[in-house]
Short mmCIF file of N, CA, C and O in Angstrom, two decimals:
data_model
loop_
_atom_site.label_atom_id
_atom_site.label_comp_id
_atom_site.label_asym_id
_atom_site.label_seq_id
_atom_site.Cartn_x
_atom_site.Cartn_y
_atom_site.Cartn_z
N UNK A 936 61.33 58.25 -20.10
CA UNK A 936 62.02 58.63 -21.32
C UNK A 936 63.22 59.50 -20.97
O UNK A 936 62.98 60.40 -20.17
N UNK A 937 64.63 59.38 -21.48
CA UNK A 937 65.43 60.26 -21.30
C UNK A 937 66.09 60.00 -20.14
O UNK A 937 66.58 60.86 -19.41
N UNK A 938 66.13 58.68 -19.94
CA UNK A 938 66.35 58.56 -18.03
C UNK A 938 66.31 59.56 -16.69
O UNK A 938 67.13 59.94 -15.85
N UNK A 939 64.78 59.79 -16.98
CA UNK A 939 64.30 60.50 -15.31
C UNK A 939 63.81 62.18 -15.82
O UNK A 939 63.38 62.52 -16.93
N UNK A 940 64.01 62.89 -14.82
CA UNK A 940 63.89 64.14 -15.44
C UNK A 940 64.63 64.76 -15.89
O UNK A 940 65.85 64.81 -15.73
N UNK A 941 63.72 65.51 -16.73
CA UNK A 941 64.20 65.89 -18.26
C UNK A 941 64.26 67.40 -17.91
O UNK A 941 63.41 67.92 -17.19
N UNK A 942 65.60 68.28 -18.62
CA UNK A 942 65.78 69.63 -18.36
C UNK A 942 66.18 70.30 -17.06
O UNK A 942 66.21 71.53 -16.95
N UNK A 943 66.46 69.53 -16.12
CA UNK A 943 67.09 69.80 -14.97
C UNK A 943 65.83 69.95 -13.96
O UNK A 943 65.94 69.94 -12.74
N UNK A 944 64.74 70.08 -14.61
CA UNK A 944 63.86 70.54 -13.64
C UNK A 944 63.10 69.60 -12.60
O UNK A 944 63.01 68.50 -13.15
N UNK A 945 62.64 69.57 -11.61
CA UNK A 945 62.24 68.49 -10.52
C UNK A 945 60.93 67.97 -10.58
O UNK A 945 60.62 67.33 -9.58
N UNK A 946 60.10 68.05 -11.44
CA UNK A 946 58.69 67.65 -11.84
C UNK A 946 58.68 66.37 -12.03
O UNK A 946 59.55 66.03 -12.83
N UNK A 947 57.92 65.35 -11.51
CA UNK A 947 57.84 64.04 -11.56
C UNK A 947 56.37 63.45 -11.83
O UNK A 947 55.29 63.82 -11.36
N UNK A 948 56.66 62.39 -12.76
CA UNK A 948 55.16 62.21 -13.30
C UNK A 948 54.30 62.10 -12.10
O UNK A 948 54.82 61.97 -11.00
N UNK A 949 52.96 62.14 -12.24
CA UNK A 949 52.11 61.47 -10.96
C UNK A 949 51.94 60.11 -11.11
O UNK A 949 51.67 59.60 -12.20
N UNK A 950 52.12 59.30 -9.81
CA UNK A 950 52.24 58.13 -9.95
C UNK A 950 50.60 57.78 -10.63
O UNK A 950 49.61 58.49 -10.51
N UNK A 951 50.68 56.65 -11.27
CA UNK A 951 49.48 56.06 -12.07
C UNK A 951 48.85 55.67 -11.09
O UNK A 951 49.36 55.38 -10.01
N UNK A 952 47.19 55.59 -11.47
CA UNK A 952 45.75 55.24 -10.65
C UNK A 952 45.94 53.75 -10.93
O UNK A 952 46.33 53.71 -12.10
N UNK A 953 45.87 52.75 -10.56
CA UNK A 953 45.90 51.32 -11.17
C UNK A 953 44.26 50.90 -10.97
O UNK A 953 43.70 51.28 -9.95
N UNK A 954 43.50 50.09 -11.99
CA UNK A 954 42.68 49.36 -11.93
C UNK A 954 42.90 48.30 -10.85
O UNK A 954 43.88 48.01 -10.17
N UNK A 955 41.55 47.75 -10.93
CA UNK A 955 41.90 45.83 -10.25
C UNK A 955 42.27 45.07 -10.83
O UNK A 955 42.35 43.98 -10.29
N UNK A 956 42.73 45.20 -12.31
CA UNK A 956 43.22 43.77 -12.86
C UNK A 956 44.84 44.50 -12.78
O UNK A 956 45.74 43.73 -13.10
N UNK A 957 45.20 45.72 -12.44
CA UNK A 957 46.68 46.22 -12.66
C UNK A 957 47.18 47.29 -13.91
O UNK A 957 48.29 47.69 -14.26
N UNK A 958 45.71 47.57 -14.42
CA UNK A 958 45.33 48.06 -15.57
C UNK A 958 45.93 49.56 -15.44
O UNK A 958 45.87 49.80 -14.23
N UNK A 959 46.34 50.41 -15.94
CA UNK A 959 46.48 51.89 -15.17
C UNK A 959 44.98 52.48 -16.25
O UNK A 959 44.47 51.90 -17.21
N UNK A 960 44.67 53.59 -15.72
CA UNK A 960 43.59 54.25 -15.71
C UNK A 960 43.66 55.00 -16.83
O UNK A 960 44.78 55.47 -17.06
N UNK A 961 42.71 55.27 -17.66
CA UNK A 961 43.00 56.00 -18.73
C UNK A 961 43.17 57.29 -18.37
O UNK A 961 44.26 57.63 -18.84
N UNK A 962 42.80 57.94 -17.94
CA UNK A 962 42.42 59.17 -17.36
C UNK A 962 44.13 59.73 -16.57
O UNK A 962 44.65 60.84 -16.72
N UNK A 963 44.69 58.56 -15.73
CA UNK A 963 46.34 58.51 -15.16
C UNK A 963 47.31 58.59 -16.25
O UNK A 963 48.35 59.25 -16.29
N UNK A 964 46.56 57.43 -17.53
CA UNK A 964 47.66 58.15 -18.88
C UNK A 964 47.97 58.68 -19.55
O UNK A 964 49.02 58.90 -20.16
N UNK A 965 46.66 59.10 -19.51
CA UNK A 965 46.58 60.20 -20.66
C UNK A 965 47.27 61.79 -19.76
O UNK A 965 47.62 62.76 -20.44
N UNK A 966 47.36 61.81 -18.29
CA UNK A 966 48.18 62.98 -17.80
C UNK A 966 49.34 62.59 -17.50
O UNK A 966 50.07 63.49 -17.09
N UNK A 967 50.04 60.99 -17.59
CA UNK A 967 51.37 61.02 -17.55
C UNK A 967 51.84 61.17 -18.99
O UNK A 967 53.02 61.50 -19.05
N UNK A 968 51.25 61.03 -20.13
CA UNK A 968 51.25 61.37 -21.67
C UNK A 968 51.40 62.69 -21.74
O UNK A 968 52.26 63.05 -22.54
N UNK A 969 50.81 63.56 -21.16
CA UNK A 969 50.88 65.33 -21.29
C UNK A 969 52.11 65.57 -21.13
O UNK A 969 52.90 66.00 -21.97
N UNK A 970 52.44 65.10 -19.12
CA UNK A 970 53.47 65.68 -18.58
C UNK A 970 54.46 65.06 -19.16
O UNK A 970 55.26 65.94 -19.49
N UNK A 971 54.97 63.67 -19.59
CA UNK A 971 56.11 63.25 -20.23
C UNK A 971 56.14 64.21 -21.78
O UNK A 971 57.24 64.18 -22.34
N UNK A 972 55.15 64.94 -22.41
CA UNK A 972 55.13 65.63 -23.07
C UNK A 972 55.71 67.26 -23.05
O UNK A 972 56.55 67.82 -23.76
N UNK A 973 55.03 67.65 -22.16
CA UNK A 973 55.10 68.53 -21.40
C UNK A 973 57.20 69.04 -21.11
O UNK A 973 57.95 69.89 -21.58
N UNK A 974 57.33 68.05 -20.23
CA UNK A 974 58.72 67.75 -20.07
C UNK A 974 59.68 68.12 -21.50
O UNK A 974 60.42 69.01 -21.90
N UNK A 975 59.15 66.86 -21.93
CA UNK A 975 60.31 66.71 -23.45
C UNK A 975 60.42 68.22 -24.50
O UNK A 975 61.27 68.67 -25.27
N UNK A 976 58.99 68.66 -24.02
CA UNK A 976 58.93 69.84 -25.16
C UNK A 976 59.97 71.01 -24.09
O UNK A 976 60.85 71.74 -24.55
N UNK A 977 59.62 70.94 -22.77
CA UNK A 977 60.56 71.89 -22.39
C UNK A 977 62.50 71.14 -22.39
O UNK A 977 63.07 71.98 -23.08
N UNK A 978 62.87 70.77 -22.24
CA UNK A 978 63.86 70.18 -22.33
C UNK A 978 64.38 70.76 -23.71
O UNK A 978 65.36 71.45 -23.98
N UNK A 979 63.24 70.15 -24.57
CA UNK A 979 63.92 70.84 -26.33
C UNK A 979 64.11 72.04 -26.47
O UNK A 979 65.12 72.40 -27.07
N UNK A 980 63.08 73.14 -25.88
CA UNK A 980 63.51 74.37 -25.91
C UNK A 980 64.39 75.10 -24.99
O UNK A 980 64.43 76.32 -24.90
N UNK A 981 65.12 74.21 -24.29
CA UNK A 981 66.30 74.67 -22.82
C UNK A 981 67.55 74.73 -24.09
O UNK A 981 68.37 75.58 -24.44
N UNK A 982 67.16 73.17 -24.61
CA UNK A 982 68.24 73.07 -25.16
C UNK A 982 68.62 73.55 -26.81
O UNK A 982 69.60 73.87 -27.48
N UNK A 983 67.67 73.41 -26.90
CA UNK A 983 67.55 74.72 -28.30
C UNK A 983 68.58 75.91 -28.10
O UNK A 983 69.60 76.18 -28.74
N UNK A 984 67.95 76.63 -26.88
CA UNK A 984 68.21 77.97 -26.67
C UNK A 984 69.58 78.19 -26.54
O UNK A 984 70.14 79.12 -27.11
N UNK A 985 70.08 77.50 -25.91
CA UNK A 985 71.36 77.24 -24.66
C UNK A 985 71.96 77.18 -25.90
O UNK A 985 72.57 78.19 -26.24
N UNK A 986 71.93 75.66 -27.13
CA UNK A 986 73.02 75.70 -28.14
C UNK A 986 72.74 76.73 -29.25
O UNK A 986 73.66 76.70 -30.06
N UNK A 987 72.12 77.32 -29.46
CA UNK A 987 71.75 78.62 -30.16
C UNK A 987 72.99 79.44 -29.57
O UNK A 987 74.03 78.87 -29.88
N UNK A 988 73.16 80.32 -28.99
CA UNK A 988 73.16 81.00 -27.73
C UNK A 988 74.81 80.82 -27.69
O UNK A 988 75.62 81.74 -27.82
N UNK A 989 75.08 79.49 -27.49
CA UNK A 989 76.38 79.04 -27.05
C UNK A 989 77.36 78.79 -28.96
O UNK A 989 78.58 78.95 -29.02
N UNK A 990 76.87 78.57 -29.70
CA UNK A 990 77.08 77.73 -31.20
C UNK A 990 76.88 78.80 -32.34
O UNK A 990 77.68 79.13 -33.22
N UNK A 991 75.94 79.13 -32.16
CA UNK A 991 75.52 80.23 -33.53
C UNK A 991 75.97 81.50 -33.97
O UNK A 991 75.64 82.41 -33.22
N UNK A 992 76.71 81.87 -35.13
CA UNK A 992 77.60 83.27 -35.14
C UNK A 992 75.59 84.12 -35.09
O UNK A 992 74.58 83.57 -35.53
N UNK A 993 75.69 85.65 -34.35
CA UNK A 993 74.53 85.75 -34.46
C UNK A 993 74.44 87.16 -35.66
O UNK A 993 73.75 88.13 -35.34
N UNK A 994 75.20 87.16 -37.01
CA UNK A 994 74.93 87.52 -38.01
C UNK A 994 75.45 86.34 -39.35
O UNK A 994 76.55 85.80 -39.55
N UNK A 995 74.11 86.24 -40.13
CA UNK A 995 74.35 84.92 -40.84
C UNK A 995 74.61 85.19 -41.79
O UNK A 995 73.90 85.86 -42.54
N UNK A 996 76.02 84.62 -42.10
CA UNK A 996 76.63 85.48 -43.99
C UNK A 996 76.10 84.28 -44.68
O UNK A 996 75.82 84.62 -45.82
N UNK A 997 75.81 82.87 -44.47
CA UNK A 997 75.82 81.71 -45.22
C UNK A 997 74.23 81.35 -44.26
O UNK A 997 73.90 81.50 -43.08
N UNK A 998 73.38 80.70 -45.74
CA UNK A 998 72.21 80.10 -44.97
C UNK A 998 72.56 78.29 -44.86
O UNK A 998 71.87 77.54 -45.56
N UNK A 999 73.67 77.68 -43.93
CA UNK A 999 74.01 76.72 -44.36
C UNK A 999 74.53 77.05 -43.18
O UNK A 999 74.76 78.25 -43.06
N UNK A 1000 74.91 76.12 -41.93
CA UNK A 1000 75.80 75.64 -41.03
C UNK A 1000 77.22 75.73 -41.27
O UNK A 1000 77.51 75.06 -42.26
N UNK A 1001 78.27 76.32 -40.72
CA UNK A 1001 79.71 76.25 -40.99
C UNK A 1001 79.98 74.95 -40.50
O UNK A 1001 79.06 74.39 -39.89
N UNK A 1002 81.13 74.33 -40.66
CA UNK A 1002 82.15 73.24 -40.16
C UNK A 1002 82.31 73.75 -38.40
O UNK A 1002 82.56 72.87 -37.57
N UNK A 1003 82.21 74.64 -38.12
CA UNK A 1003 82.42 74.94 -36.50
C UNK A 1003 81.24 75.28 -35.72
O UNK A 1003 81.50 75.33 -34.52
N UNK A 1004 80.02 75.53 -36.03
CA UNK A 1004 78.88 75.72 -35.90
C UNK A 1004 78.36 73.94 -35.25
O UNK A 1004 78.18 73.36 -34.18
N UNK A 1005 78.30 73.69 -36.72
CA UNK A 1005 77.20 72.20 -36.72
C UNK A 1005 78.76 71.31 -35.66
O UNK A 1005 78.28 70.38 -35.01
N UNK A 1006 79.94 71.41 -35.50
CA UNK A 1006 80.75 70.39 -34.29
C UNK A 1006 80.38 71.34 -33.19
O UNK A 1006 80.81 70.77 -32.19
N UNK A 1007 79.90 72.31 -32.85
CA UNK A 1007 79.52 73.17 -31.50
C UNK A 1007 78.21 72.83 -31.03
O UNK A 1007 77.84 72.80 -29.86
N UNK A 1008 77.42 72.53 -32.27
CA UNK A 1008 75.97 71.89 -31.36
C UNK A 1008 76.16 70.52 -31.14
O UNK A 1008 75.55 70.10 -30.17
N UNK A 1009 76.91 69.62 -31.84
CA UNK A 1009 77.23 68.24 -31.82
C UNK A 1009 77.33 68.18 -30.66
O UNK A 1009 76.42 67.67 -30.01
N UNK A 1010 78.87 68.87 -29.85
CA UNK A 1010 79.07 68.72 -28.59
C UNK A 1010 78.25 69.00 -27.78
O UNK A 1010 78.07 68.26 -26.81
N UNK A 1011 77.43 70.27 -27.98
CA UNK A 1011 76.78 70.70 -26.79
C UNK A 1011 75.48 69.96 -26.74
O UNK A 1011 74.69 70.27 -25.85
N UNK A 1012 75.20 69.10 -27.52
CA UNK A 1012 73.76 68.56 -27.76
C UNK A 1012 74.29 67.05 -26.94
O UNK A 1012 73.47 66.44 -26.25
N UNK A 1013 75.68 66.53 -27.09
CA UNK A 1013 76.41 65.52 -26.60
C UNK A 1013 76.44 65.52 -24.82
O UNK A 1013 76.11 64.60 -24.06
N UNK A 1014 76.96 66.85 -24.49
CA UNK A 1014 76.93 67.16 -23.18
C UNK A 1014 75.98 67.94 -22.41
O UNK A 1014 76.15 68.31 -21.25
N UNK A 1015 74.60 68.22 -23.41
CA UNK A 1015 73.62 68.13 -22.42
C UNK A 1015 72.80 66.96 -21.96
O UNK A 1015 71.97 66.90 -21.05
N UNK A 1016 73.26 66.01 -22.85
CA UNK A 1016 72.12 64.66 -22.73
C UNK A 1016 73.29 64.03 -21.49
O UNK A 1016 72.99 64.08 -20.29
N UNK A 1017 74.43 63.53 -21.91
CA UNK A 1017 75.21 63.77 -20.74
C UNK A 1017 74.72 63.82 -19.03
O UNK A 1017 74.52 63.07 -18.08
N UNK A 1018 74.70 65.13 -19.40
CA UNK A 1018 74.68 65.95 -17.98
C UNK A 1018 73.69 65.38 -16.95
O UNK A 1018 73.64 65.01 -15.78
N UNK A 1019 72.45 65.60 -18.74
CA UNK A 1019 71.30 65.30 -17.96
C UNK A 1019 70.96 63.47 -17.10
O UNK A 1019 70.55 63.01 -16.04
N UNK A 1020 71.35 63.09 -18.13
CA UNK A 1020 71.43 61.30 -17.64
C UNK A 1020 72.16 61.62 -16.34
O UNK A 1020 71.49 61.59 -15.30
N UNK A 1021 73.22 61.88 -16.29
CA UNK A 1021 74.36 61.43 -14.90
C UNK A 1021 73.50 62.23 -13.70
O UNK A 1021 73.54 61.80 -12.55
N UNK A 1022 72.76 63.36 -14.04
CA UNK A 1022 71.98 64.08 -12.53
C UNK A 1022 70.49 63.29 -12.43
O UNK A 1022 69.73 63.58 -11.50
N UNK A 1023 70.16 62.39 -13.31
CA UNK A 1023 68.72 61.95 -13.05
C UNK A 1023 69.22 60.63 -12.44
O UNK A 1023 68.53 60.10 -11.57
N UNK A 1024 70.78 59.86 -12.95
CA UNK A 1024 70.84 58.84 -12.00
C UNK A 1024 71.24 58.99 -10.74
O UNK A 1024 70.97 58.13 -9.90
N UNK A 1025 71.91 60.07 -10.45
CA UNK A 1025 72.35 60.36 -9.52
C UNK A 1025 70.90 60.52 -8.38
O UNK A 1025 70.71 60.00 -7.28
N UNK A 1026 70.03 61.47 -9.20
CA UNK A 1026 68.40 61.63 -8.15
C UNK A 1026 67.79 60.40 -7.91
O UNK A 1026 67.47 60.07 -6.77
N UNK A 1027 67.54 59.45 -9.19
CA UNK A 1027 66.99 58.14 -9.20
C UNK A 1027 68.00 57.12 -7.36
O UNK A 1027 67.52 56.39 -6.49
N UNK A 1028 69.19 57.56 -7.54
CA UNK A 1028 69.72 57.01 -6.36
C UNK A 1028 69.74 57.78 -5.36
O UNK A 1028 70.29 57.30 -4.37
N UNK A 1029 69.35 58.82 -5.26
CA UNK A 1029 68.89 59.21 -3.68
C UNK A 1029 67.25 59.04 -3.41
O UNK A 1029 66.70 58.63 -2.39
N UNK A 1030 66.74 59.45 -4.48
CA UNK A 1030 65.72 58.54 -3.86
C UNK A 1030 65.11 57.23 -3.66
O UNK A 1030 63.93 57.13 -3.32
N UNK A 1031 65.90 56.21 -3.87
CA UNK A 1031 65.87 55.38 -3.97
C UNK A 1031 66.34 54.47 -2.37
O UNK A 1031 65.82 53.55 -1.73
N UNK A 1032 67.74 55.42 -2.18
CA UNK A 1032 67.91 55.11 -0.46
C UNK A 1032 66.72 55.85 0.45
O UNK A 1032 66.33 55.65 1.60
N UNK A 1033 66.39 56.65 -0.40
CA UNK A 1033 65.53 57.23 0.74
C UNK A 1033 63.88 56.33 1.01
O UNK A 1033 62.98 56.33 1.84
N UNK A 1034 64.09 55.88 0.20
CA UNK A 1034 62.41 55.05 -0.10
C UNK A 1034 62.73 54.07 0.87
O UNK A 1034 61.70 53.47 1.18
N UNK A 1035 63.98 53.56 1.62
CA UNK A 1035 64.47 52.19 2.23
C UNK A 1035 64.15 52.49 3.18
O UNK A 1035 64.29 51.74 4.15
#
């Protein structure tokens, strides 16, 4: 999900237990289900924080998003997914020569 890892961080699912018919293991999915969980929930709160942080005036005269607010998370919500895709393909291709 998200092409590769998610949030910059280097955690990689564990590869799946396979049955004999090719089946993966319940027990293998239900912990690549956590950690792809696991992941996504941290990712949301990196990026929560970061466009909080970076976007948000931090005294609120209006309970309503300004016009410069809600285009500041746009972008930054734009260029973290970004970021993140171009460094997981970038990992996906080194390890990928390296597996050769």
């Amino acid at each position: 999900m998200f092409g590769g890892a998610i949030g910059g961080g280097s955690q990689q699912p564990a590869q799946p237990a396979m049955g004999g018919q090719g089946q993966m293991d319940p027990n293998a999915q239900l912990m690549a289900a956590e950690q792809e969980m696991e992941m996504v929930t941290t990712m949301f709160e990196h990026l929560t924080d970061l466009c909080y942080k970076k976007c948000l005036i931090q005294r609120y005269s209006d309970e309503e998003l300004t016009k410069a607010e809600s285009v500041c998370i746009d972008r930054c919500v734009a260029k973290y997914f970004q970021v993140n895709r171009e460094v997981s393909d970038k990992l996906a291709k080194i390890s990928q020569a390296n597996s050769m």
